[in-house]
């Protein structure tokens, strides 16, 4: 999985359950591996954590950044956060 990025996808709060599931199914079909989808229907911050092929990461990131994706609000590479 060297060409995959561990990714956090935050869904729009207005996205329906069906839109979110359709997005997840589409990403799985493109080779994504879901790590955590426990918060996909959270009212505060709906998100999933997954490993996404790098080319699909960039395409989804562009669509979300431009506001053109109907369900995805933010796509970000999962990184370790440290505080001193």
PDB file of C-alpha atoms in Angstrom:
ATOM      1  CA  UNK A   1       0.000   0.000   0.000  1.00  0.00           C
ATOM      2  CA  UNK A   2       2.915   2.309  -0.693  1.00  0.00           C
ATOM      3  CA  UNK A   3       0.900   4.382  -3.157  1.00  0.00           C
ATOM      4  CA  UNK A   4      -1.967   4.878  -0.673  1.00  0.00           C
ATOM      5  CA  UNK A   5      -2.382   7.832   1.680  1.00  0.00           C
ATOM      6  CA  UNK A   6      -4.000   7.445   5.072  1.00  0.00           C
ATOM      7  CA  UNK A   7      -6.725  10.044   4.759  1.00  0.00           C
ATOM      8  CA  UNK A   8      -9.425  11.747   6.792  1.00  0.00           C
ATOM      9  CA  UNK A   9     -12.545  12.694   4.864  1.00  0.00           C
ATOM     10  CA  UNK A  10     -14.931  15.105   6.563  1.00  0.00           C
ATOM     11  CA  UNK A  11     -18.422  15.105   5.150  1.00  0.00           C
ATOM     12  CA  UNK A  12     -20.654  18.137   4.819  1.00  0.00           C
ATOM     13  CA  UNK A  13     -23.157  18.332   7.676  1.00  0.00           C
ATOM     14  CA  UNK A  14     -25.881  18.682   5.055  1.00  0.00           C
ATOM     15  CA  UNK A  15     -24.897  15.435   3.265  1.00  0.00           C
ATOM     16  CA  UNK A  16     -27.495  12.709   3.560  1.00  0.00           C
ATOM     17  CA  UNK A  17     -26.687   9.226   4.820  1.00  0.00           C
ATOM     18  CA  UNK A  18     -27.171   7.965   1.260  1.00  0.00           C
ATOM     19  CA  UNK A  19     -24.740  10.535  -0.198  1.00  0.00           C
ATOM     20  CA  UNK A  20     -22.094   9.622   2.373  1.00  0.00           C
ATOM     21  CA  UNK A  21     -22.557   5.881   1.791  1.00  0.00           C
ATOM     22  CA  UNK A  22     -22.432   6.372  -1.987  1.00  0.00           C
ATOM     23  CA  UNK A  23     -19.144   8.266  -1.597  1.00  0.00           C
ATOM     24  CA  UNK A  24     -17.681   5.531   0.633  1.00  0.00           C
ATOM     25  CA  UNK A  25     -18.806   2.801  -1.795  1.00  0.00           C
ATOM     26  CA  UNK A  26     -17.285   4.725  -4.715  1.00  0.00           C
ATOM     27  CA  UNK A  27     -13.983   5.096  -2.859  1.00  0.00           C
ATOM     28  CA  UNK A  28     -13.941   1.380  -1.982  1.00  0.00           C
ATOM     29  CA  UNK A  29     -14.484   0.570  -5.666  1.00  0.00           C
ATOM     30  CA  UNK A  30     -11.408   2.712  -6.416  1.00  0.00           C
ATOM     31  CA  UNK A  31      -9.261   0.711  -3.980  1.00  0.00           C
ATOM     32  CA  UNK A  32      -9.766   2.550  -0.693  1.00  0.00           C
ATOM     33  CA  UNK A  33      -9.543   0.640   2.569  1.00  0.00           C
ATOM     34  CA  UNK A  34     -11.744   1.977   5.375  1.00  0.00           C
ATOM     35  CA  UNK A  35     -10.059   2.105   8.797  1.00  0.00           C
ATOM     36  CA  UNK A  36     -12.755   3.838  10.825  1.00  0.00           C
ATOM     37  CA  UNK A  37     -16.276   4.865   9.894  1.00  0.00           C
ATOM     38  CA  UNK A  38     -17.762   5.041  13.406  1.00  0.00           C
ATOM     39  CA  UNK A  39     -18.361   8.804  13.102  1.00  0.00           C
ATOM     40  CA  UNK A  40     -19.741   8.888   9.562  1.00  0.00           C
ATOM     41  CA  UNK A  41     -23.180   9.980  10.807  1.00  0.00           C
ATOM     42  CA  UNK A  42     -22.014  12.305  13.592  1.00  0.00           C
ATOM     43  CA  UNK A  43     -24.047  15.499  13.780  1.00  0.00           C
ATOM     44  CA  UNK A  44     -20.988  17.425  15.011  1.00  0.00           C
ATOM     45  CA  UNK A  45     -18.224  16.203  12.691  1.00  0.00           C
ATOM     46  CA  UNK A  46     -19.094  13.413  10.250  1.00  0.00           C
ATOM     47  CA  UNK A  47     -15.907  11.749   8.983  1.00  0.00           C
ATOM     48  CA  UNK A  48     -14.181   8.515   7.950  1.00  0.00           C
ATOM     49  CA  UNK A  49     -10.534   7.470   8.080  1.00  0.00           C
ATOM     50  CA  UNK A  50      -9.266   5.430   5.159  1.00  0.00           C
ATOM     51  CA  UNK A  51      -6.307   4.556   2.973  1.00  0.00           C
ATOM     52  CA  UNK A  52      -6.852   6.061  -0.456  1.00  0.00           C
ATOM     53  CA  UNK A  53      -4.819   5.572  -3.641  1.00  0.00           C
ATOM     54  CA  UNK A  54      -2.740   8.701  -4.156  1.00  0.00           C
ATOM     55  CA  UNK A  55      -4.273   9.690  -7.512  1.00  0.00           C
ATOM     56  CA  UNK A  56      -7.796   9.461  -6.059  1.00  0.00           C
ATOM     57  CA  UNK A  57      -6.648  11.430  -3.006  1.00  0.00           C
ATOM     58  CA  UNK A  58      -5.594  14.353  -5.189  1.00  0.00           C
ATOM     59  CA  UNK A  59      -8.777  14.248  -7.302  1.00  0.00           C
ATOM     60  CA  UNK A  60     -11.063  14.127  -4.253  1.00  0.00           C
ATOM     61  CA  UNK A  61      -9.028  16.825  -2.477  1.00  0.00           C
ATOM     62  CA  UNK A  62      -9.422  19.128  -5.492  1.00  0.00           C
ATOM     63  CA  UNK A  63     -13.164  18.475  -5.750  1.00  0.00           C
ATOM     64  CA  UNK A  64     -13.711  19.101  -2.030  1.00  0.00           C
ATOM     65  CA  UNK A  65     -11.486  22.207  -1.991  1.00  0.00           C
ATOM     66  CA  UNK A  66     -13.347  23.655  -4.937  1.00  0.00           C
ATOM     67  CA  UNK A  67     -16.717  22.928  -3.330  1.00  0.00           C
ATOM     68  CA  UNK A  68     -17.843  20.793  -6.255  1.00  0.00           C
ATOM     69  CA  UNK A  69     -18.235  17.512  -4.354  1.00  0.00           C
ATOM     70  CA  UNK A  70     -21.832  17.052  -3.165  1.00  0.00           C
ATOM     71  CA  UNK A  71     -20.977  15.230   0.085  1.00  0.00           C
ATOM     72  CA  UNK A  72     -17.316  15.880   0.974  1.00  0.00           C
ATOM     73  CA  UNK A  73     -16.290  19.044   2.800  1.00  0.00           C
ATOM     74  CA  UNK A  74     -12.600  18.346   3.515  1.00  0.00           C
ATOM     75  CA  UNK A  75      -9.935  15.817   2.490  1.00  0.00           C
ATOM     76  CA  UNK A  76      -6.761  15.756   4.528  1.00  0.00           C
ATOM     77  CA  UNK A  77      -3.834  13.402   4.879  1.00  0.00           C
ATOM     78  CA  UNK A  78      -3.918  11.771   8.318  1.00  0.00           C
ATOM     79  CA  UNK A  79      -0.885  12.900  10.290  1.00  0.00           C
ATOM     80  CA  UNK A  80       0.406  12.565  13.790  1.00  0.00           C
ATOM     81  CA  UNK A  81      -0.098  15.687  15.872  1.00  0.00           C
ATOM     82  CA  UNK A  82       2.318  16.450  18.695  1.00  0.00           C
ATOM     83  CA  UNK A  83       2.172  19.047  21.394  1.00  0.00           C
ATOM     84  CA  UNK A  84       5.128  19.959  23.551  1.00  0.00           C
TER      85      UNK A  84
END
